[in-house]
XYZ file of C-alpha atoms in Angstrom:
775
model
C -105.388 200.157 70.144
C -106.312 198.717 66.850
C -110.015 198.874 65.931
C -112.330 196.316 67.074
C -114.327 193.999 64.690
C -117.420 191.750 65.411
C -116.630 188.339 65.430
C -119.806 187.206 63.921
C -120.062 189.301 60.765
C -116.766 191.365 60.756
C -118.098 194.710 61.022
C -115.869 197.326 62.487
C -117.269 198.524 65.856
C -116.645 201.580 67.684
C -114.359 201.155 70.710
C -116.440 200.113 73.892
C -119.522 199.140 71.991
C -121.484 196.314 73.634
C -123.615 195.504 70.607
C -122.596 195.101 66.815
C -124.472 198.028 64.684
C -124.990 195.365 61.962
C -125.968 192.120 63.345
C -127.158 193.114 66.791
C -125.191 190.725 68.534
C -123.577 191.168 71.971
C -119.717 191.765 71.680
C -117.249 190.326 73.978
C -115.665 192.653 76.659
C -113.536 195.482 74.990
C -110.028 194.653 75.155
C -108.021 196.428 77.456
C -104.216 197.543 77.021
C -103.103 194.091 78.187
C -105.622 191.974 76.826
C -104.995 189.841 73.769
C -106.495 190.974 70.387
C -108.724 188.685 68.744
C -107.382 187.195 65.511
C -108.623 188.518 62.315
C -110.749 186.579 60.088
C -109.287 186.025 56.359
C -110.597 188.426 53.743
C -113.706 187.454 51.749
C -113.083 186.976 47.957
C -115.149 189.157 45.735
C -118.095 187.257 43.839
C -117.498 186.412 40.168
C -118.007 189.246 37.880
C -117.476 191.899 40.337
C -114.435 194.271 40.494
C -112.046 193.615 43.345
C -112.462 196.106 46.042
C -110.039 196.749 48.864
C -110.906 194.731 52.094
C -110.689 196.227 55.285
C -108.233 194.776 57.737
C -109.633 191.742 59.403
C -112.972 191.525 57.113
C -114.225 188.096 56.710
C -117.506 186.588 55.536
C -119.881 185.132 58.107
C -119.392 181.451 59.486
C -121.093 178.978 56.933
C -121.011 181.215 54.097
C -120.558 179.657 50.653
C -121.215 180.910 47.139
C -124.225 180.106 45.522
C -123.839 177.683 42.574
C -126.308 177.261 39.938
C -128.687 174.165 39.647
C -127.660 171.075 37.288
C -130.034 172.459 34.676
C -128.775 175.877 34.604
C -125.252 174.548 34.324
C -126.294 172.394 31.359
C -128.190 175.290 29.832
C -124.894 177.654 30.470
C -122.696 174.930 28.840
C -125.095 174.938 25.742
C -125.256 178.628 25.580
C -121.514 179.055 25.606
C -120.993 176.154 23.203
C -120.043 176.097 19.512
C -122.854 177.810 17.702
C -121.131 178.117 14.387
C -120.895 173.940 14.355
C -124.441 173.871 15.384
C -125.542 176.307 12.634
C -123.767 174.229 9.900
C -125.733 171.134 11.347
C -128.972 173.003 11.432
C -128.654 174.110 7.657
C -128.944 170.592 6.421
C -132.558 169.998 7.287
C -133.242 173.746 6.519
C -131.811 173.592 3.202
C -133.736 170.394 2.092
C -137.040 172.030 3.005
C -136.031 174.946 1.098
C -135.188 173.060 -1.914
C -138.373 170.802 -1.931
C -140.272 174.002 -1.858
C -138.512 175.413 -4.742
C -138.702 172.351 -6.831
C -142.604 172.367 -6.189
C -143.066 176.001 -6.921
C -141.332 175.804 -10.555
C -144.287 174.341 -12.378
C -147.004 177.008 -13.043
C -149.831 174.295 -12.820
C -151.687 174.918 -15.850
C -152.325 178.663 -15.372
C -150.842 179.293 -18.965
C -150.036 182.952 -20.059
C -152.450 184.583 -17.298
C -150.471 183.758 -14.167
C -152.454 184.844 -11.230
C -150.185 182.883 -8.656
C -146.718 183.781 -9.149
C -143.639 181.831 -8.329
C -142.982 183.541 -4.861
C -146.643 183.007 -3.950
C -146.330 179.429 -5.146
C -142.973 179.012 -3.075
C -144.872 180.154 -0.063
C -147.898 177.935 -0.694
C -145.459 174.750 -1.317
C -143.662 175.730 2.117
C -147.235 175.789 3.729
C -147.842 172.312 2.310
C -144.391 170.866 3.276
C -144.555 172.015 6.988
C -147.467 169.740 7.387
C -144.767 167.053 7.761
C -144.112 168.315 11.396
C -147.692 168.821 12.454
C -148.438 172.226 10.837
C -151.866 172.944 8.974
C -152.965 174.348 5.554
C -156.026 176.393 5.884
C -157.322 178.928 3.101
C -159.756 181.744 4.074
C -161.582 183.999 1.749
C -161.336 187.668 2.525
C -164.979 188.217 1.707
C -168.345 186.502 2.478
C -168.838 183.078 0.708
C -171.144 182.600 -2.310
C -174.361 180.724 -2.057
C -174.484 177.357 -3.707
C -177.848 176.409 -2.843
C -180.236 174.682 -5.309
C -183.161 176.977 -4.783
C -184.340 179.375 -7.246
C -184.512 182.289 -4.525
C -180.413 181.984 -3.870
C -181.353 181.419 -0.087
C -178.938 178.511 -0.020
C -179.588 174.833 0.044
C -179.132 171.532 1.529
C -178.466 168.114 0.445
C -180.622 164.991 1.135
C -178.666 163.719 3.953
C -178.970 166.799 6.220
C -175.680 168.432 5.769
C -176.788 171.226 3.596
C -175.188 174.679 3.740
C -175.944 178.091 2.960
C -173.672 181.188 2.515
C -170.814 181.700 5.235
C -169.582 184.958 6.911
C -166.117 183.673 6.440
C -165.620 181.041 3.695
C -162.803 178.541 3.990
C -161.073 175.422 3.241
C -158.886 173.125 5.546
C -156.551 170.320 4.219
C -155.116 167.640 6.679
C -152.175 165.846 5.191
C -148.890 164.494 6.552
C -146.569 164.259 3.501
C -144.362 161.397 5.035
C -141.826 161.517 2.256
C -140.935 165.151 3.643
C -140.657 163.740 7.173
C -138.474 160.821 6.194
C -136.125 163.198 4.155
C -135.740 165.792 6.881
C -135.151 163.211 9.589
C -132.527 161.665 7.379
C -130.895 165.060 6.851
C -130.920 165.876 10.353
C -129.532 162.386 11.282
C -126.271 163.261 8.901
C -125.756 166.552 10.498
C -125.855 165.062 13.926
C -123.388 162.270 13.011
C -121.226 165.000 11.749
C -121.413 166.942 14.933
C -120.772 163.642 16.922
C -117.576 163.483 15.002
C -116.519 166.774 16.244
C -117.110 165.702 19.982
C -120.569 167.462 20.438
C -122.747 166.040 23.252
C -126.150 166.803 24.744
C -125.489 170.279 24.751
C -124.787 170.297 20.685
C -128.179 168.605 20.417
C -130.140 171.490 22.101
C -128.334 174.087 20.086
C -129.101 172.092 16.832
C -132.548 171.768 17.849
C -133.041 175.401 18.855
C -131.783 176.752 15.489
C -133.864 174.021 13.519
C -136.928 175.119 15.509
C -136.340 178.552 14.879
C -135.785 178.034 11.099
C -139.040 176.238 10.719
C -140.839 178.975 12.750
C -139.231 181.591 10.307
C -140.354 179.498 7.171
C -143.876 178.928 8.819
C -144.597 182.687 9.123
C -143.117 183.422 5.682
C -145.683 180.655 4.234
C -148.524 182.694 4.918
C -149.458 184.521 1.570
C -152.463 186.722 0.644
C -153.465 185.911 -3.133
C -156.499 187.764 -4.730
C -158.342 188.042 -1.575
C -157.474 184.504 -0.256
C -155.157 183.998 2.624
C -153.015 180.859 3.409
C -152.396 179.966 6.947
C -149.610 177.433 7.851
C -149.948 177.012 11.771
C -146.309 177.885 12.147
C -146.451 177.233 16.013
C -147.666 173.784 15.578
C -145.160 173.074 12.877
C -142.146 174.572 15.165
C -143.435 172.364 18.090
C -143.343 169.252 16.026
C -139.990 169.996 14.480
C -138.500 170.782 18.147
C -139.704 167.238 19.478
C -138.483 165.533 16.180
C -134.995 167.025 16.280
C -134.431 166.564 19.991
C -135.172 162.903 19.530
C -133.022 162.434 16.481
C -130.101 164.584 17.520
C -130.090 163.541 21.187
C -130.202 159.779 20.242
C -127.121 160.263 17.810
C -125.199 162.631 20.001
C -125.717 160.260 23.205
C -125.193 157.130 21.309
C -122.063 156.098 23.488
C -123.617 156.796 26.559
C -126.842 155.024 25.709
C -124.826 151.928 24.674
C -123.080 151.846 28.043
C -126.446 152.361 29.850
C -128.082 149.458 27.761
C -125.052 147.215 28.248
C -125.981 146.830 31.991
C -129.650 146.199 31.049
C -130.221 143.179 28.999
C -134.054 143.571 28.583
C -133.903 147.304 27.536
C -131.132 146.268 25.358
C -133.461 143.485 23.466
C -136.272 146.114 23.082
C -133.774 148.614 21.434
C -132.384 145.926 19.088
C -136.015 144.811 18.169
C -136.909 148.446 17.702
C -134.188 148.912 15.205
C -135.383 145.668 13.456
C -138.739 146.687 13.150
C -137.660 150.115 11.722
C -135.615 148.754 9.044
C -138.171 145.955 8.023
C -140.973 148.387 7.836
C -138.960 151.008 5.860
C -137.889 148.296 3.317
C -141.462 147.134 3.146
C -142.918 150.563 2.541
C -140.289 151.591 0.089
C -141.291 148.504 -2.036
C -145.101 149.101 -1.924
C -144.315 152.826 -2.469
C -142.600 151.790 -5.629
C -145.331 149.570 -6.972
C -147.855 152.176 -6.065
C -146.327 154.999 -7.985
C -145.860 152.831 -11.002
C -149.438 151.908 -10.900
C -150.398 155.660 -10.389
C -148.102 156.635 -13.321
C -149.978 154.172 -15.484
C -153.220 155.841 -14.957
C -154.634 157.686 -18.046
C -154.650 161.499 -17.621
C -151.747 161.448 -15.096
C -149.118 163.836 -16.327
C -145.642 165.041 -14.994
C -147.117 167.741 -12.759
C -149.542 165.270 -11.136
C -146.703 162.806 -10.597
C -144.482 165.442 -9.060
C -147.359 166.195 -6.644
C -147.365 162.549 -5.755
C -143.636 162.424 -4.598
C -144.107 164.076 -1.157
C -146.847 161.272 -0.262
C -144.871 158.378 -1.383
C -145.017 156.613 2.012
C -148.512 157.343 2.191
C -149.206 155.430 -1.057
C -146.965 152.736 0.083
C -148.826 152.021 3.398
C -152.237 152.061 1.123
C -150.836 149.370 -1.151
C -149.621 147.364 1.720
C -152.965 147.635 3.622
C -154.924 146.625 0.347
C -152.481 143.623 -0.156
C -153.438 142.603 3.370
C -156.864 142.878 3.001
C -157.390 146.474 4.687
C -159.086 148.657 2.337
C -158.780 152.456 1.769
C -162.014 153.912 2.819
C -163.454 157.230 1.692
C -166.185 159.385 3.411
C -167.842 162.256 1.658
C -170.398 164.367 3.123
C -171.976 167.829 2.095
C -172.777 169.729 -1.032
C -169.843 170.770 -3.562
C -169.941 172.982 -6.458
C -168.062 170.701 -8.515
C -169.447 167.171 -7.590
C -173.419 168.150 -6.825
C -174.599 167.149 -3.322
C -174.867 163.875 -1.092
C -173.304 161.504 0.990
C -171.051 158.732 0.061
C -169.133 156.051 2.041
C -167.169 153.272 0.772
C -163.782 151.511 0.370
C -161.225 150.177 -2.179
C -159.947 146.710 -1.389
C -159.202 143.426 -3.045
C -162.684 142.944 -4.337
C -162.748 146.380 -5.836
C -159.442 145.951 -7.457
C -160.629 142.875 -9.234
C -163.659 144.719 -10.412
C -161.482 147.748 -11.610
C -158.738 145.618 -13.169
C -158.804 141.861 -13.243
C -158.364 138.540 -10.975
C -154.511 138.899 -11.894
C -154.239 142.191 -10.216
C -155.949 140.631 -6.995
C -153.200 137.619 -7.358
C -150.450 140.135 -7.671
C -151.811 142.314 -4.750
C -151.896 139.124 -2.435
C -148.362 138.065 -3.552
C -146.884 141.596 -2.611
C -148.621 140.973 0.874
C -147.063 137.510 1.342
C -143.613 138.992 0.345
C -143.896 141.846 2.679
C -144.982 139.722 5.690
C -142.309 137.174 5.069
C -139.504 139.877 4.758
C -140.862 141.411 7.931
C -140.864 137.830 9.636
C -137.446 136.782 8.225
C -135.836 140.038 9.341
C -137.073 139.606 12.850
C -135.837 136.112 12.769
C -132.219 136.807 11.426
C -131.637 140.012 13.759
C -132.976 138.543 16.965
C -130.987 136.698 19.646
C -134.013 134.512 20.644
C -137.720 134.017 20.226
C -138.772 136.455 22.682
C -136.967 139.149 20.994
C -138.174 138.077 17.630
C -142.000 138.413 18.907
C -141.153 141.899 20.195
C -139.833 142.728 16.777
C -142.846 141.632 15.252
C -145.208 143.335 17.572
C -143.210 146.871 17.119
C -143.485 146.173 13.456
C -147.172 146.091 13.686
C -147.276 149.006 16.036
C -145.384 151.250 13.891
C -147.429 150.146 10.876
C -150.639 150.955 12.632
C -149.279 154.303 13.624
C -148.044 155.388 10.271
C -151.291 154.145 8.767
C -153.171 156.380 10.920
C -151.125 159.276 9.779
C -151.161 158.426 6.159
C -154.746 159.805 5.398
C -155.879 162.814 3.984
C -159.066 164.995 4.820
C -160.570 168.336 3.650
C -163.211 170.463 4.537
C -164.845 173.297 2.640
C -167.213 175.900 4.082
C -168.311 178.342 1.411
C -166.707 179.550 -1.844
C -163.053 179.748 -1.983
C -161.069 180.675 -5.049
C -164.153 179.420 -7.383
C -164.704 176.240 -5.277
C -167.870 176.388 -3.818
C -169.837 174.123 -1.134
C -169.770 172.905 2.474
C -168.756 169.529 3.791
C -165.987 167.127 4.268
C -163.987 164.725 2.337
C -161.645 161.846 3.916
C -159.617 159.357 2.412
C -157.525 156.996 4.680
C -156.868 153.530 5.003
C -159.108 151.498 7.710
C -156.965 151.139 10.916
C -159.285 148.676 12.429
C -158.753 146.230 9.341
C -155.302 146.995 9.304
C -155.028 145.877 12.848
C -157.045 142.743 12.275
C -155.059 141.705 8.938
C -151.825 142.891 10.225
C -151.992 140.550 13.433
C -152.940 137.523 10.798
C -150.090 138.258 8.426
C -147.321 139.395 10.697
C -148.147 136.860 13.354
C -148.082 134.029 10.906
C -144.799 135.444 9.233
C -143.070 135.630 12.623
C -144.015 131.867 13.323
C -143.172 130.714 9.845
C -139.672 132.786 9.342
C -137.321 130.691 11.712
C -138.460 127.294 9.816
C -138.037 129.074 6.580
C -134.473 130.179 7.409
C -133.421 126.558 8.794
C -134.712 125.088 5.348
C -132.322 127.249 3.298
C -129.483 126.470 5.942
C -129.350 129.885 7.721
C -130.354 129.356 11.305
C -132.261 132.238 12.693
C -130.931 134.551 15.230
C -127.652 136.579 15.436
C -124.409 134.569 16.083
C -124.124 135.924 19.484
C -125.603 138.492 21.637
C -124.280 142.029 21.980
C -121.859 142.123 24.845
C -123.817 142.352 28.094
C -120.892 144.168 30.126
C -120.204 147.694 30.939
C -117.254 149.702 31.218
C -117.328 149.118 34.945
C -117.914 145.400 35.002
C -115.649 142.339 34.233
C -116.721 140.231 31.152
C -117.226 136.646 31.670
C -114.330 134.564 30.290
C -115.121 132.276 27.353
C -115.570 128.692 27.626
C -112.395 128.011 25.800
C -109.424 130.207 24.684
C -106.734 128.756 22.224
C -104.254 131.294 23.297
C -104.218 130.002 26.878
C -102.356 126.734 27.557
C -104.615 124.652 30.011
C -102.389 123.129 32.784
C -101.901 119.331 32.263
C -103.384 118.853 35.693
C -106.637 119.921 34.712
C -107.015 117.860 31.881
C -107.831 113.978 32.573
C -105.135 111.712 31.180
C -107.500 109.390 30.024
C -109.279 111.829 27.519
C -107.690 111.463 23.904
C -106.714 114.915 22.557
C -108.433 115.590 19.057
C -106.083 115.799 15.918
C -106.232 119.186 14.443
C -106.579 119.846 10.599
C -103.740 121.652 8.764
C -105.311 124.930 9.545
C -103.921 124.310 13.052
C -107.090 125.475 14.624
C -107.410 123.557 17.932
C -111.092 123.885 17.775
C -111.175 121.721 14.486
C -111.402 118.240 15.103
C -111.207 115.171 12.662
C -114.623 113.271 12.535
C -114.234 109.542 12.835
C -116.521 107.290 10.859
C -119.281 107.316 13.513
C -119.317 111.062 13.414
C -119.527 111.063 9.554
C -122.374 108.662 9.781
C -124.217 110.940 12.184
C -123.667 113.908 9.926
C -124.958 111.972 6.865
C -128.134 111.011 8.868
C -128.314 114.685 9.796
C -128.316 115.712 6.017
C -130.932 113.237 5.096
C -133.227 114.576 7.948
C -132.691 117.866 6.625
C -133.556 117.007 2.981
C -136.810 115.299 4.544
C -137.583 118.708 6.561
C -137.321 120.566 3.511
C -140.779 118.821 2.151
C -142.386 119.020 5.543
C -141.699 122.615 5.989
C -142.464 123.662 2.245
C -145.745 122.018 2.922
C -145.995 123.922 6.050
C -145.249 127.290 4.330
C -147.664 126.678 1.737
C -150.272 125.802 4.129
C -149.447 128.836 6.283
C -149.916 131.410 2.947
C -153.060 129.500 1.967
C -154.471 129.662 5.535
C -153.545 133.401 5.784
C -155.107 134.050 2.428
C -157.998 131.879 3.073
C -158.830 133.834 6.465
C -158.337 137.265 4.627
C -160.733 136.096 1.968
C -163.192 134.912 4.350
C -163.244 138.114 6.496
C -163.675 140.068 3.342
C -166.564 137.857 2.191
C -168.308 138.190 5.519
C -167.886 141.963 5.497
C -168.983 142.262 1.893
C -172.246 139.832 2.799
C -173.067 141.718 5.950
C -174.912 144.540 4.098
C -177.094 141.581 2.228
C -178.088 140.003 5.510
C -178.869 142.532 7.992
C -182.046 141.524 9.370
C -181.771 138.485 11.541
C -184.564 135.796 11.255
C -185.748 137.066 14.786
C -186.298 140.530 13.082
C -188.316 138.846 10.184
C -191.136 138.229 12.738
C -191.249 141.854 13.639
C -191.534 142.825 10.205
C -194.870 140.937 9.865
C -196.382 143.542 12.238
C -198.354 146.358 10.597
C -196.261 149.508 11.146
C -196.769 153.332 10.037
C -194.674 153.985 6.746
C -192.425 156.711 8.088
C -194.764 158.657 10.497
C -193.643 158.889 14.150
C -195.564 159.771 17.123
C -194.131 163.463 17.464
C -195.536 164.192 13.658
C -198.377 166.931 13.996
C -201.905 165.237 12.957
C -202.578 168.207 10.921
C -199.333 168.110 8.771
C -201.325 166.015 6.230
C -202.608 162.592 5.565
C -201.188 159.942 7.819
C -199.129 157.495 5.949
C -200.735 154.307 5.276
C -199.080 151.039 6.239
C -198.324 148.310 3.637
C -200.434 145.186 4.366
C -198.091 142.291 5.134
C -199.474 138.724 5.194
C -198.865 136.906 8.597
C -197.783 133.709 7.020
C -194.474 132.292 6.185
C -191.532 134.523 4.912
C -191.760 133.139 1.516
C -195.393 134.099 1.097
C -194.663 137.524 2.621
C -191.955 137.961 -0.287
C -194.157 137.040 -3.018
C -197.304 138.757 -2.041
C -197.878 141.779 -4.132
C -198.034 145.198 -2.128
C -201.291 146.993 -1.937
C -201.610 149.932 -4.344
C -201.187 153.358 -2.506
C -203.973 155.846 -2.342
C -202.850 159.079 -4.403
C -204.438 162.167 -3.095
C -206.061 164.892 -5.352
C -203.581 167.215 -6.892
C -200.575 164.645 -6.984
C -199.636 162.012 -9.386
C -197.399 158.754 -9.237
C -193.820 158.870 -10.772
C -191.905 155.748 -11.134
C -188.192 156.492 -11.001
C -185.462 154.440 -13.010
C -183.534 154.233 -9.658
C -186.066 151.642 -8.528
C -188.624 153.440 -6.450
C -192.216 155.166 -6.968
C -193.927 157.866 -4.982
C -196.464 160.549 -5.466
C -195.452 164.090 -6.217
C -197.639 167.266 -6.888
C -198.874 167.221 -10.556
C -196.738 170.260 -11.541
C -193.496 168.659 -10.251
C -190.978 166.679 -12.315
C -187.665 165.123 -12.233
C -184.810 167.894 -12.253
C -181.421 166.219 -11.755
C -179.390 163.169 -10.669
C -176.283 163.749 -8.772
C -173.926 161.883 -6.623
C -176.638 159.065 -6.346
C -179.393 161.770 -5.450
C -182.603 162.589 -7.441
C -184.279 165.815 -7.018
C -187.967 166.348 -7.804
C -189.232 170.101 -7.753
C -191.530 172.293 -9.455
C -190.872 175.385 -11.650
C -191.415 177.810 -8.767
C -190.658 178.138 -5.109
C -188.037 176.644 -2.872
C -189.676 173.332 -2.095
C -188.238 170.134 -3.347
C -188.100 166.353 -2.730
C -184.735 164.657 -2.777
C -184.178 160.990 -2.609
C -180.854 159.503 -1.768
C -180.039 155.868 -3.300
C -176.687 154.392 -1.530
C -175.999 150.736 -2.546
C -174.745 148.341 -0.043
C -174.673 150.986 2.839
C -172.136 149.992 5.533
C -174.104 151.454 8.267
C -177.284 152.005 9.788
C -179.632 154.869 9.208
C -179.801 156.090 12.806
C -175.993 155.908 12.716
C -175.482 157.729 9.641
C -177.830 160.485 11.008
C -176.003 160.761 14.326
C -172.566 161.310 12.331
C -174.245 163.764 9.957
C -175.468 165.898 13.063
C -172.297 166.498 14.280
C -171.228 168.237 11.008
C -174.578 170.102 10.796
C -174.253 171.264 14.465
C -170.638 172.411 13.702
C -171.449 174.206 10.456
C -175.124 175.613 10.551
C -175.993 178.591 12.239
C -178.466 178.263 15.203
C -178.910 174.401 14.440
C -181.717 172.928 16.424
C -182.886 169.281 16.603
C -186.786 168.901 16.435
C -186.384 164.920 16.516
C -183.702 162.342 15.641
C -184.367 158.557 16.202
C -184.566 155.207 15.005
C -187.783 153.925 13.640
C -189.554 151.343 11.430
C -190.413 152.340 7.977
C -192.522 149.660 5.832
C -191.207 146.811 7.858
C -187.611 148.138 7.653
C -185.271 149.447 10.292
C -184.891 153.272 9.532
C -184.363 156.562 11.170
C -186.039 160.065 10.992
C -184.379 163.506 11.336
C -185.879 166.726 11.756
C -184.220 169.997 12.498
C -184.110 173.470 11.860
C -181.129 176.073 11.346
C -180.951 180.021 10.071
C -179.837 180.641 6.599
C -176.743 182.700 6.885
C -177.563 185.075 3.885
C -181.192 185.593 4.246
C -181.641 185.094 8.179
C -184.636 183.117 7.342
C -185.078 179.869 9.578
C -185.005 176.621 7.440
C -186.875 173.490 8.332
C -185.691 169.965 7.109
C -186.799 166.488 7.580
C -185.287 163.157 6.369
C -186.631 159.850 6.553
C -183.981 157.137 5.661
C -184.028 153.161 5.724
C -182.358 150.249 4.357
C -184.120 147.653 2.037
C -183.359 144.022 2.025
C -180.791 144.297 -0.540
C -178.572 146.535 1.686
C -179.565 149.798 -0.340
C -180.322 153.038 1.751
C -183.158 155.182 0.396
C -183.583 158.509 2.216
C -186.452 160.843 1.358
C -185.752 164.317 2.132
C -187.308 167.719 1.905
C -186.412 171.342 3.235
C -188.238 174.681 3.106
C -188.414 178.050 4.752
C -190.161 177.585 8.094
C -193.144 179.946 7.506
C -194.298 177.549 4.494
C -193.382 174.517 6.290
C -196.981 172.953 6.443
C -197.214 172.645 2.636
C -193.964 171.106 2.616
C -194.593 168.717 5.404
C -197.868 167.610 3.493
C -195.766 167.077 0.207
C -193.242 164.834 2.255
C -196.003 162.856 4.049
C -197.643 162.061 0.866
C -194.371 160.886 -0.522
C -193.942 158.700 2.412
C -197.402 157.149 2.352
C -197.029 156.396 -1.252
C -193.462 155.256 -1.383
C -192.931 151.897 -3.164
C -189.907 149.988 -4.417
C -190.066 148.897 -8.115
C -189.205 145.444 -9.561
C -186.768 146.391 -12.012
C -186.014 142.695 -12.921
């Protein structure tokens, strides 16, 4: 008798067994000598990758068995891993070689080191790589190996603080951080990756090739980022390689995926007209913005090269940021200034805080009126080019509006990335200080003026094209059918003969020209007269639309000039008429309710007549009372106040005047900022964020808006721990903005154990403070 097998799992069972020894199921009655033998199941094939083993007779897989298949993502990754890595490596070599070539070019100059070369070529190469990798989101941070050096102004070397509350002492770990996106490197890298992806597409590469190329490019950027971290003379450079690799991965996936999936994307878009219109509008906006930024970058680079003192090395360093320069030129041409913000204390530039901008008005002051006219003309040309490009490459007005809106969005995005900022803490490579510097185009102003210029250009461009005989819009939209749909037949096809029955016999057939084009018909006298009338109407419309174009340009320029005038005049009219009545009330001069009475003499208020504003302006202020041991000083910056008799004027740096004695740490600093574009309270709130982040054990004692001699001001008092000596430093700052828009900040700092004497000096200065009539 042949052996019996379990019909459920196929396991051989002993003769007469009632239950299967493997699956435990009950077996059918054992077959007798005359019973039929159950049919044997087919043998189960071995799993892939396993050696074939002899299958016992009648062995079969259980019912419903099926081999496990990988997921779609797993299959995709498997195809990508088993693909052509050699071809992908050749494609990834293009962008990687570009970065290396740029780094080598930047590392060749010695940058003024002379014969005593401290930073060798290999170190310069690694520093250049760290700078270039910022194009993908990497960082550039320099850290000193040892503690920082004090740059305080006190004679005891315990560190100092500026007149605006952002003082610093020594730091345990000195360092500097630079934030800059060299857009030239980004554009060139994307261009090299685009060419490499097109070469891979010609070889039949798909999305799997995009994954391989992106993985190789990301790995190369990661290796370069790890290499770009040198240690030079006790200073270490960090390039944030992980962030740079992540940015490179995202960019490479977008570029390579878009190129290698172009055909599939075209078929998908052909069935979705709305998405197709957005994609076409995006291409139009990118082309127009690229041309506009390239023109402005060329103009900016020529102007930069014409500046005195700019040599070949400086021009070489400007090449990686050419699009940044172009965006700044475009913003200034449209009325959006380039703003700068300096806060803190620096060994090279002194201490203080300064905020301002460089726009059309500053350009006129620095050069002449013709420079402003040229800048506005550049803005007109750029706006019209954007509008004309949108009109010519768009099918209808809706797509034209989308292209204009995307142009503005891309412009604002790049403008936000084009700025540069640096932060310094302590002494790094001979540069000492603590604070931050930021230079960037104003994004809110770019949005405002961009809406005016781009919106006006989008409206005017179709009429301008009509004037020159080139109607707006593409000749015909892209085919709106995909491979699976049937295209609509054209309205008339010369190759197909129309049956006679479909043409009315009463309709005369047109007479073709010798070109034998059935669609070209001979125009009769009436039609010729109509064409002449249309030509005359077009000539008349030339005058009308020319005047319209001139009016649009004048309107755009007028609005720009008006907004700039209002912004520049804002600081001269900060107090509304309703606030003038508030100023007639007697107010304490800089003292607050929280000031301790024993700190010194209470500042006396300046009497103000309660008559008309004219009488208030012409009434002479009362002479302040000078306590014993003090003397009045009249400063050339336009103010007077009392200081101890042994104190003198010591220095003036960055709009900051310092009065101090020959011994001790105590001093009075007065900051003078013309046309301050902020309120004193807003300025203190911003500065407190820097102090809280940089000062050790910072603690606010008071910070609030107040009224100082009838003007809106603010007072800020705080303490922090000096990082070198460990002593508690006490500081107080009273700031206000005068009628002419000038901000005055009276500031003092001293060790907390001597604070009572310093507070008396501070309160005396406030109580005797006066503005001089320099006219």
